[in-house]
Amino acid sequence: MSKILAFVRDAEWLDSGKVRAYAMILALCSLVAMGFYFHLATHVDYSDFLAFWGAGKIALTGDFAAVYDTARQQVVQGSTGFEDAFAFVNPPPLLFAVIPFGALPYPLAWIAWVACTFALWMWVTTRFYPHYWPLILAYPGALVAASHAQNGLLTGALLVGGVAAIASKRQWVGGALIGALVVKPHLALLTPFWLAAGGRWKAFAAAAISAVGLVLASWAAFGTETMLAYTTSWSFSAELMQLDRPEFYLRMATLYGQLRVHMGPDLALGLNAVVSAVMVAMVWLSWRRFGGDAQASGALAIAATPLASPYLFNYDLAFLILPTLWLAIEARQAGYRPWDKAILLALYLAPFVTRAFALPLQVNLMPLASAVMVLLIWQRGKAGVPTS
């Protein structure tokens, strides 16, 4: 028994060469899996991408407000052979991204969307972590996002690129990328506090200009009627939350989702608000704790996002590649402690594993993984060593 514990605790077998080899094997397995997911999305089951494709196809007719019309979406999405339809609930600026894919047949559009968003996420992440490209290529969080053909890779690229650029002293670029998260603002929940606490006012201004600019651009391009039609989509999101289906909450990667399986919405939201306040406080204090190290505090802000936001799914977690890599780099440079390698491996696999076992276990353990990641960053950050 002691030998088994030592095998896991020290993980001496998991050196850099084996990590790269295992990552490449995992990447090849993921590529094969994507063929399976493509078959499901086009022949067997519904895909979230239907909402994006339907919105793009309708927008190409010039009737932009109709992208939020469920009856119109039903007709367009029904042409694929699927009877039910997904409502398009994203803000109008996302139309800029999905319109080109509406010009393609649904199966080809699915492939193009996954390929383009994955390539964007991969390109952004490897620009900041070029030596770790095998781990990035095989990241399970990206596989989950790709398998759903959701927008997690797009938003992941924006959040990772934004935080990493600011940590690299490119405040205007980083802020502009974070501002573009207006297409899914709850993913940027902690970034205003992170920027303000660190005095990154140029990035703060860039984020505001980017967010407002995208809203105004979509207003100018798609019209007032579309902006008003978007508000009608809020009822569909609210309806999903009011159905009280345990399987829906188990698919969520948030503390709120898991609390809702066992308690009412008010108590669950109240407890989540307390945790969110703690995450805000930790992000705010991280600049001082880490001596102004923007990379460490930025990794903490991203890692804390799934705990702060009440509405988030495993397919949104491609952005966790940044804090995962930060922890791996820090552990390698400072020296591995007992259990470090095993924990890092578990955190790396967590976005996929926690989603795969959520329904069988009747609990999604991703909030626990996020909490462990936050605590590790808090412990690992080097106080008094400013890097930016």
Short mmCIF file of N, CA and C in Angstrom, two decimals, residues 204-356:
data_model
loop_
_atom_site.label_atom_id
_atom_site.label_comp_id
_atom_site.label_asym_id
_atom_site.label_seq_id
_atom_site.Cartn_x
_atom_site.Cartn_y
_atom_site.Cartn_z
N PHE A 204 -8.65 48.85 -18.09
CA PHE A 204 -10.04 49.07 -17.67
C PHE A 204 -10.76 49.92 -18.71
N ALA A 205 -10.11 51.01 -19.14
CA ALA A 205 -10.71 51.89 -20.13
C ALA A 205 -10.88 51.18 -21.47
N ALA A 206 -9.87 50.38 -21.85
CA ALA A 206 -9.94 49.64 -23.12
C ALA A 206 -11.08 48.64 -23.10
N ALA A 207 -11.28 47.99 -21.94
CA ALA A 207 -12.37 47.02 -21.82
C ALA A 207 -13.73 47.72 -21.97
N ALA A 208 -13.87 48.88 -21.34
CA ALA A 208 -15.12 49.63 -21.44
C ALA A 208 -15.37 50.09 -22.87
N ILE A 209 -14.33 50.61 -23.52
CA ILE A 209 -14.47 51.08 -24.90
C ILE A 209 -14.83 49.93 -25.82
N SER A 210 -14.18 48.78 -25.62
CA SER A 210 -14.44 47.61 -26.46
C SER A 210 -15.87 47.12 -26.29
N ALA A 211 -16.32 47.01 -25.03
CA ALA A 211 -17.67 46.50 -24.75
C ALA A 211 -18.73 47.44 -25.33
N VAL A 212 -18.60 48.72 -25.03
CA VAL A 212 -19.57 49.70 -25.53
C VAL A 212 -19.50 49.78 -27.05
N GLY A 213 -18.29 49.75 -27.59
CA GLY A 213 -18.13 49.83 -29.04
C GLY A 213 -18.80 48.68 -29.76
N LEU A 214 -18.68 47.47 -29.21
CA LEU A 214 -19.31 46.30 -29.83
C LEU A 214 -20.83 46.40 -29.77
N VAL A 215 -21.34 46.88 -28.65
CA VAL A 215 -22.79 47.05 -28.52
C VAL A 215 -23.29 48.08 -29.53
N LEU A 216 -22.60 49.20 -29.63
CA LEU A 216 -23.00 50.25 -30.58
C LEU A 216 -22.87 49.78 -32.03
N ALA A 217 -21.81 49.02 -32.30
CA ALA A 217 -21.62 48.50 -33.65
C ALA A 217 -22.73 47.54 -34.04
N SER A 218 -23.13 46.69 -33.10
CA SER A 218 -24.22 45.76 -33.39
C SER A 218 -25.55 46.50 -33.51
N TRP A 219 -25.72 47.54 -32.74
CA TRP A 219 -26.93 48.37 -32.85
C TRP A 219 -27.00 49.01 -34.23
N ALA A 220 -25.85 49.56 -34.67
CA ALA A 220 -25.82 50.20 -35.98
C ALA A 220 -26.03 49.19 -37.11
N ALA A 221 -25.46 48.00 -36.94
CA ALA A 221 -25.51 46.99 -38.01
C ALA A 221 -26.85 46.26 -38.07
N PHE A 222 -27.45 46.01 -36.91
CA PHE A 222 -28.63 45.14 -36.88
C PHE A 222 -29.91 45.86 -36.49
N GLY A 223 -29.81 47.10 -36.01
CA GLY A 223 -31.00 47.90 -35.77
C GLY A 223 -31.56 47.82 -34.36
N THR A 224 -32.38 48.81 -34.05
CA THR A 224 -33.00 48.89 -32.73
C THR A 224 -33.93 47.71 -32.47
N GLU A 225 -34.64 47.27 -33.50
CA GLU A 225 -35.57 46.16 -33.34
C GLU A 225 -34.86 44.91 -32.84
N THR A 226 -33.65 44.68 -33.33
CA THR A 226 -32.88 43.51 -32.90
C THR A 226 -32.46 43.65 -31.44
N MET A 227 -32.04 44.86 -31.07
CA MET A 227 -31.63 45.09 -29.68
C MET A 227 -32.80 44.84 -28.73
N LEU A 228 -33.98 45.26 -29.13
CA LEU A 228 -35.16 45.04 -28.29
C LEU A 228 -35.57 43.57 -28.30
N ALA A 229 -35.43 42.92 -29.46
CA ALA A 229 -35.78 41.50 -29.56
C ALA A 229 -34.91 40.65 -28.64
N TYR A 230 -33.66 41.08 -28.47
CA TYR A 230 -32.74 40.34 -27.59
C TYR A 230 -33.30 40.24 -26.18
N THR A 231 -33.96 41.29 -25.71
CA THR A 231 -34.49 41.27 -24.34
C THR A 231 -35.56 40.20 -24.16
N THR A 232 -36.22 39.81 -25.25
CA THR A 232 -37.23 38.75 -25.14
C THR A 232 -36.59 37.39 -24.88
N SER A 233 -35.30 37.25 -25.23
CA SER A 233 -34.63 35.96 -25.04
C SER A 233 -34.33 35.69 -23.57
N TRP A 234 -34.38 36.74 -22.74
CA TRP A 234 -34.09 36.55 -21.32
C TRP A 234 -35.08 35.60 -20.68
N SER A 235 -36.30 35.60 -21.19
CA SER A 235 -37.32 34.73 -20.59
C SER A 235 -36.99 33.25 -20.80
N PHE A 236 -36.32 32.91 -21.91
CA PHE A 236 -35.96 31.51 -22.15
C PHE A 236 -34.90 31.04 -21.16
N SER A 237 -33.92 31.90 -20.89
CA SER A 237 -32.90 31.55 -19.90
C SER A 237 -33.52 31.42 -18.52
N ALA A 238 -34.43 32.33 -18.20
CA ALA A 238 -35.09 32.27 -16.89
C ALA A 238 -35.94 31.01 -16.76
N GLU A 239 -36.58 30.63 -17.86
CA GLU A 239 -37.42 29.43 -17.84
C GLU A 239 -36.58 28.19 -17.57
N LEU A 240 -35.40 28.11 -18.16
CA LEU A 240 -34.52 26.98 -17.92
C LEU A 240 -34.17 26.86 -16.44
N MET A 241 -33.89 27.99 -15.82
CA MET A 241 -33.51 27.98 -14.41
C MET A 241 -34.69 27.63 -13.50
N GLN A 242 -35.91 27.87 -13.98
CA GLN A 242 -37.10 27.63 -13.16
C GLN A 242 -37.67 26.22 -13.30
N LEU A 243 -37.13 25.44 -14.23
CA LEU A 243 -37.66 24.10 -14.44
C LEU A 243 -37.29 23.14 -13.32
N ASP A 244 -36.23 23.50 -12.56
CA ASP A 244 -35.79 22.67 -11.42
C ASP A 244 -35.51 21.23 -11.82
N ARG A 245 -34.80 21.05 -12.92
CA ARG A 245 -34.41 19.71 -13.35
C ARG A 245 -33.01 19.41 -12.83
N PRO A 246 -32.85 18.40 -11.99
CA PRO A 246 -31.52 18.08 -11.44
C PRO A 246 -30.48 17.84 -12.53
N GLU A 247 -30.88 17.18 -13.63
CA GLU A 247 -29.90 16.89 -14.68
C GLU A 247 -29.36 18.17 -15.32
N PHE A 248 -30.17 19.23 -15.35
CA PHE A 248 -29.71 20.51 -15.88
C PHE A 248 -28.67 21.12 -14.96
N TYR A 249 -28.94 21.12 -13.66
CA TYR A 249 -28.00 21.71 -12.71
C TYR A 249 -26.72 20.88 -12.60
N LEU A 250 -26.83 19.57 -12.79
CA LEU A 250 -25.64 18.73 -12.74
C LEU A 250 -24.71 18.99 -13.91
N ARG A 251 -25.23 19.52 -14.99
CA ARG A 251 -24.39 19.88 -16.13
C ARG A 251 -23.66 21.20 -15.91
N MET A 252 -24.11 21.96 -14.91
CA MET A 252 -23.46 23.23 -14.61
C MET A 252 -22.19 22.99 -13.81
N ALA A 253 -21.18 23.83 -14.06
CA ALA A 253 -19.88 23.67 -13.40
C ALA A 253 -19.73 24.63 -12.23
N THR A 254 -20.85 25.10 -11.70
CA THR A 254 -20.82 26.11 -10.64
C THR A 254 -21.29 25.55 -9.30
N LEU A 255 -20.91 26.25 -8.25
CA LEU A 255 -21.39 25.89 -6.92
C LEU A 255 -22.89 26.05 -6.85
N TYR A 256 -23.41 27.12 -7.44
CA TYR A 256 -24.85 27.35 -7.42
C TYR A 256 -25.60 26.17 -8.04
N GLY A 257 -25.10 25.65 -9.16
CA GLY A 257 -25.76 24.53 -9.81
C GLY A 257 -25.87 23.32 -8.91
N GLN A 258 -24.79 23.04 -8.18
CA GLN A 258 -24.81 21.86 -7.31
C GLN A 258 -25.69 22.09 -6.07
N LEU A 259 -25.70 23.31 -5.57
CA LEU A 259 -26.57 23.63 -4.44
C LEU A 259 -28.04 23.52 -4.83
N ARG A 260 -28.36 23.87 -6.08
CA ARG A 260 -29.75 23.84 -6.52
C ARG A 260 -30.30 22.42 -6.61
N VAL A 261 -29.43 21.44 -6.70
CA VAL A 261 -29.89 20.06 -6.71
C VAL A 261 -30.51 19.70 -5.36
N HIS A 262 -30.06 20.38 -4.30
CA HIS A 262 -30.47 19.99 -2.94
C HIS A 262 -31.24 21.06 -2.19
N MET A 263 -31.36 22.27 -2.75
CA MET A 263 -32.05 23.34 -2.00
C MET A 263 -32.71 24.32 -2.95
N GLY A 264 -33.48 25.21 -2.40
CA GLY A 264 -34.22 26.19 -3.18
C GLY A 264 -33.32 27.26 -3.78
N PRO A 265 -33.86 28.04 -4.73
CA PRO A 265 -33.04 29.04 -5.43
C PRO A 265 -32.54 30.17 -4.55
N ASP A 266 -33.35 30.62 -3.60
CA ASP A 266 -32.94 31.76 -2.77
C ASP A 266 -31.75 31.41 -1.89
N LEU A 267 -31.81 30.27 -1.23
CA LEU A 267 -30.72 29.86 -0.36
C LEU A 267 -29.46 29.56 -1.18
N ALA A 268 -29.65 28.87 -2.32
CA ALA A 268 -28.51 28.53 -3.17
C ALA A 268 -27.83 29.80 -3.69
N LEU A 269 -28.65 30.77 -4.12
CA LEU A 269 -28.10 32.02 -4.63
C LEU A 269 -27.41 32.81 -3.53
N GLY A 270 -27.98 32.76 -2.33
CA GLY A 270 -27.38 33.46 -1.20
C GLY A 270 -26.02 32.89 -0.83
N LEU A 271 -25.92 31.57 -0.78
CA LEU A 271 -24.64 30.93 -0.48
C LEU A 271 -23.62 31.20 -1.58
N ASN A 272 -24.09 31.18 -2.82
CA ASN A 272 -23.18 31.46 -3.93
C ASN A 272 -22.70 32.92 -3.88
N ALA A 273 -23.58 33.81 -3.44
CA ALA A 273 -23.19 35.22 -3.32
C ALA A 273 -22.09 35.39 -2.27
N VAL A 274 -22.18 34.63 -1.20
CA VAL A 274 -21.13 34.69 -0.16
C VAL A 274 -19.79 34.23 -0.74
N VAL A 275 -19.82 33.11 -1.47
CA VAL A 275 -18.59 32.60 -2.09
C VAL A 275 -18.07 33.58 -3.13
N SER A 276 -18.96 34.20 -3.89
CA SER A 276 -18.56 35.19 -4.88
C SER A 276 -17.85 36.36 -4.21
N ALA A 277 -18.39 36.80 -3.08
CA ALA A 277 -17.77 37.91 -2.35
C ALA A 277 -16.37 37.53 -1.87
N VAL A 278 -16.22 36.29 -1.44
CA VAL A 278 -14.89 35.81 -1.01
C VAL A 278 -13.92 35.80 -2.19
N MET A 279 -14.40 35.37 -3.36
CA MET A 279 -13.54 35.36 -4.55
C MET A 279 -13.14 36.77 -4.95
N VAL A 280 -14.08 37.71 -4.87
CA VAL A 280 -13.76 39.10 -5.18
C VAL A 280 -12.68 39.61 -4.22
N ALA A 281 -12.83 39.30 -2.94
CA ALA A 281 -11.86 39.74 -1.95
C ALA A 281 -10.48 39.14 -2.21
N MET A 282 -10.44 37.86 -2.57
CA MET A 282 -9.16 37.21 -2.84
C MET A 282 -8.49 37.80 -4.07
N VAL A 283 -9.29 38.05 -5.11
CA VAL A 283 -8.74 38.66 -6.32
C VAL A 283 -8.21 40.06 -6.01
N TRP A 284 -8.96 40.81 -5.22
CA TRP A 284 -8.55 42.17 -4.87
C TRP A 284 -7.24 42.15 -4.07
N LEU A 285 -7.13 41.22 -3.12
CA LEU A 285 -5.95 41.16 -2.26
C LEU A 285 -4.77 40.47 -2.93
N SER A 286 -5.02 39.79 -4.04
CA SER A 286 -3.95 39.01 -4.66
C SER A 286 -2.80 39.87 -5.16
N TRP A 287 -3.08 41.09 -5.60
CA TRP A 287 -2.01 41.97 -6.07
C TRP A 287 -1.00 42.23 -4.95
N ARG A 288 -1.51 42.49 -3.76
CA ARG A 288 -0.60 42.74 -2.63
C ARG A 288 0.08 41.45 -2.19
N ARG A 289 -0.68 40.37 -2.14
CA ARG A 289 -0.09 39.11 -1.69
C ARG A 289 1.02 38.66 -2.62
N PHE A 290 0.83 38.84 -3.91
CA PHE A 290 1.81 38.38 -4.89
C PHE A 290 2.79 39.47 -5.31
N GLY A 291 2.83 40.57 -4.56
CA GLY A 291 3.81 41.60 -4.84
C GLY A 291 3.65 42.26 -6.19
N GLY A 292 2.43 42.38 -6.68
CA GLY A 292 2.18 42.99 -7.97
C GLY A 292 2.38 42.07 -9.15
N ASP A 293 2.53 40.78 -8.90
CA ASP A 293 2.72 39.80 -9.98
C ASP A 293 1.40 39.63 -10.73
N ALA A 294 1.32 40.22 -11.92
CA ALA A 294 0.08 40.19 -12.70
C ALA A 294 -0.23 38.80 -13.21
N GLN A 295 0.78 38.00 -13.46
CA GLN A 295 0.53 36.63 -13.94
C GLN A 295 -0.13 35.79 -12.86
N ALA A 296 0.39 35.90 -11.62
CA ALA A 296 -0.18 35.13 -10.52
C ALA A 296 -1.60 35.61 -10.18
N SER A 297 -1.77 36.92 -10.07
CA SER A 297 -3.10 37.43 -9.72
C SER A 297 -4.09 37.19 -10.85
N GLY A 298 -3.63 37.26 -12.10
CA GLY A 298 -4.51 36.98 -13.23
C GLY A 298 -4.93 35.52 -13.26
N ALA A 299 -3.99 34.62 -12.95
CA ALA A 299 -4.32 33.19 -12.88
C ALA A 299 -5.37 32.95 -11.80
N LEU A 300 -5.23 33.64 -10.68
CA LEU A 300 -6.21 33.49 -9.60
C LEU A 300 -7.57 33.99 -10.03
N ALA A 301 -7.62 35.14 -10.71
CA ALA A 301 -8.90 35.71 -11.15
C ALA A 301 -9.63 34.76 -12.09
N ILE A 302 -8.89 34.13 -12.99
CA ILE A 302 -9.52 33.19 -13.93
C ILE A 302 -9.95 31.93 -13.21
N ALA A 303 -9.10 31.40 -12.33
CA ALA A 303 -9.44 30.18 -11.61
C ALA A 303 -10.66 30.36 -10.72
N ALA A 304 -10.84 31.58 -10.19
CA ALA A 304 -11.95 31.84 -9.28
C ALA A 304 -13.27 32.08 -10.00
N THR A 305 -13.22 32.29 -11.32
CA THR A 305 -14.43 32.62 -12.08
C THR A 305 -15.53 31.57 -11.96
N PRO A 306 -15.23 30.25 -12.08
CA PRO A 306 -16.32 29.26 -11.94
C PRO A 306 -16.95 29.24 -10.56
N LEU A 307 -16.24 29.73 -9.54
CA LEU A 307 -16.82 29.79 -8.20
C LEU A 307 -17.64 31.05 -7.99
N ALA A 308 -17.28 32.11 -8.69
CA ALA A 308 -17.98 33.39 -8.52
C ALA A 308 -19.26 33.45 -9.34
N SER A 309 -19.23 32.94 -10.57
CA SER A 309 -20.39 33.02 -11.45
C SER A 309 -21.37 31.90 -11.16
N PRO A 310 -22.66 32.20 -11.03
CA PRO A 310 -23.64 31.13 -10.77
C PRO A 310 -24.05 30.35 -12.01
N TYR A 311 -23.77 30.91 -13.21
CA TYR A 311 -24.26 30.29 -14.44
C TYR A 311 -23.08 30.04 -15.38
N LEU A 312 -22.66 28.78 -15.44
CA LEU A 312 -21.49 28.45 -16.22
C LEU A 312 -21.46 26.93 -16.37
N PHE A 313 -21.04 26.46 -17.54
CA PHE A 313 -21.03 25.02 -17.81
C PHE A 313 -19.61 24.54 -18.11
N ASN A 314 -19.42 23.23 -18.10
CA ASN A 314 -18.10 22.69 -18.38
C ASN A 314 -17.59 23.09 -19.76
N TYR A 315 -18.50 23.31 -20.71
CA TYR A 315 -18.04 23.70 -22.04
C TYR A 315 -17.54 25.15 -22.08
N ASP A 316 -17.68 25.88 -20.96
CA ASP A 316 -17.15 27.24 -20.88
C ASP A 316 -15.72 27.28 -20.33
N LEU A 317 -15.17 26.14 -19.95
CA LEU A 317 -13.97 26.13 -19.12
C LEU A 317 -12.65 26.06 -19.87
N ALA A 318 -12.66 26.31 -21.17
CA ALA A 318 -11.39 26.31 -21.91
C ALA A 318 -10.43 27.35 -21.35
N PHE A 319 -10.95 28.39 -20.69
CA PHE A 319 -10.08 29.44 -20.14
C PHE A 319 -9.24 28.94 -18.96
N LEU A 320 -9.62 27.82 -18.36
CA LEU A 320 -8.86 27.31 -17.21
C LEU A 320 -7.49 26.78 -17.60
N ILE A 321 -7.20 26.72 -18.90
CA ILE A 321 -5.86 26.33 -19.32
C ILE A 321 -4.81 27.29 -18.76
N LEU A 322 -5.16 28.58 -18.60
CA LEU A 322 -4.17 29.56 -18.13
C LEU A 322 -3.76 29.29 -16.68
N PRO A 323 -4.68 29.22 -15.71
CA PRO A 323 -4.24 28.92 -14.34
C PRO A 323 -3.63 27.53 -14.20
N THR A 324 -4.08 26.57 -15.02
CA THR A 324 -3.49 25.23 -14.97
C THR A 324 -2.03 25.28 -15.40
N LEU A 325 -1.74 25.98 -16.49
CA LEU A 325 -0.36 26.10 -16.94
C LEU A 325 0.47 26.92 -15.96
N TRP A 326 -0.12 27.97 -15.38
CA TRP A 326 0.62 28.77 -14.41
C TRP A 326 1.07 27.91 -13.24
N LEU A 327 0.17 27.07 -12.74
CA LEU A 327 0.51 26.19 -11.63
C LEU A 327 1.61 25.19 -12.03
N ALA A 328 1.50 24.64 -13.23
CA ALA A 328 2.50 23.67 -13.69
C ALA A 328 3.87 24.32 -13.82
N ILE A 329 3.92 25.53 -14.39
CA ILE A 329 5.19 26.24 -14.57
C ILE A 329 5.79 26.61 -13.22
N GLU A 330 4.94 27.10 -12.31
CA GLU A 330 5.42 27.50 -10.99
C GLU A 330 5.94 26.30 -10.20
N ALA A 331 5.23 25.17 -10.28
CA ALA A 331 5.67 23.97 -9.57
C ALA A 331 7.00 23.47 -10.13
N ARG A 332 7.14 23.53 -11.43
CA ARG A 332 8.39 23.07 -12.05
C ARG A 332 9.56 23.96 -11.68
N GLN A 333 9.33 25.27 -11.63
CA GLN A 333 10.42 26.19 -11.32
C GLN A 333 10.77 26.19 -9.83
N ALA A 334 9.77 26.11 -8.97
CA ALA A 334 10.01 26.18 -7.52
C ALA A 334 10.30 24.81 -6.92
N GLY A 335 10.00 23.75 -7.67
CA GLY A 335 10.21 22.41 -7.15
C GLY A 335 8.90 21.75 -6.77
N TYR A 336 8.74 20.51 -7.20
CA TYR A 336 7.51 19.79 -6.91
C TYR A 336 7.45 19.37 -5.45
N ARG A 337 6.29 19.58 -4.86
CA ARG A 337 6.02 19.12 -3.51
C ARG A 337 5.26 17.79 -3.59
N PRO A 338 5.20 17.04 -2.48
CA PRO A 338 4.42 15.79 -2.50
C PRO A 338 2.99 16.04 -2.98
N TRP A 339 2.52 15.20 -3.84
CA TRP A 339 1.18 15.21 -4.41
C TRP A 339 0.99 16.27 -5.50
N ASP A 340 1.97 17.13 -5.74
CA ASP A 340 1.81 18.19 -6.73
C ASP A 340 1.46 17.65 -8.12
N LYS A 341 2.22 16.69 -8.58
CA LYS A 341 2.01 16.18 -9.93
C LYS A 341 0.65 15.52 -10.06
N ALA A 342 0.26 14.75 -9.05
CA ALA A 342 -1.04 14.07 -9.09
C ALA A 342 -2.18 15.07 -9.09
N ILE A 343 -2.05 16.12 -8.27
CA ILE A 343 -3.10 17.14 -8.22
C ILE A 343 -3.17 17.91 -9.52
N LEU A 344 -2.02 18.27 -10.07
CA LEU A 344 -2.01 19.00 -11.34
C LEU A 344 -2.62 18.17 -12.46
N LEU A 345 -2.34 16.88 -12.46
CA LEU A 345 -2.94 16.00 -13.48
C LEU A 345 -4.45 15.96 -13.32
N ALA A 346 -4.92 15.88 -12.07
CA ALA A 346 -6.36 15.85 -11.81
C ALA A 346 -7.02 17.16 -12.26
N LEU A 347 -6.38 18.28 -11.98
CA LEU A 347 -6.94 19.57 -12.39
C LEU A 347 -6.95 19.72 -13.90
N TYR A 348 -5.93 19.20 -14.56
CA TYR A 348 -5.86 19.25 -16.01
C TYR A 348 -7.02 18.48 -16.65
N LEU A 349 -7.33 17.33 -16.07
CA LEU A 349 -8.39 16.48 -16.62
C LEU A 349 -9.79 16.86 -16.13
N ALA A 350 -9.86 17.71 -15.11
CA ALA A 350 -11.12 17.98 -14.41
C ALA A 350 -12.27 18.44 -15.30
N PRO A 351 -12.08 19.38 -16.24
CA PRO A 351 -13.24 19.83 -17.03
C PRO A 351 -13.96 18.71 -17.76
N PHE A 352 -13.22 17.70 -18.22
CA PHE A 352 -13.85 16.57 -18.92
C PHE A 352 -14.37 15.53 -17.94
N VAL A 353 -13.54 15.16 -16.97
CA VAL A 353 -13.89 14.08 -16.06
C VAL A 353 -15.10 14.45 -15.20
N THR A 354 -15.13 15.66 -14.67
CA THR A 354 -16.25 16.05 -13.81
C THR A 354 -17.56 16.09 -14.58
N ARG A 355 -17.50 16.48 -15.86
CA ARG A 355 -18.72 16.48 -16.69
C ARG A 355 -19.15 15.06 -17.02
N ALA A 356 -18.19 14.19 -17.31
CA ALA A 356 -18.52 12.81 -17.69
C ALA A 356 -19.17 12.05 -16.55
#
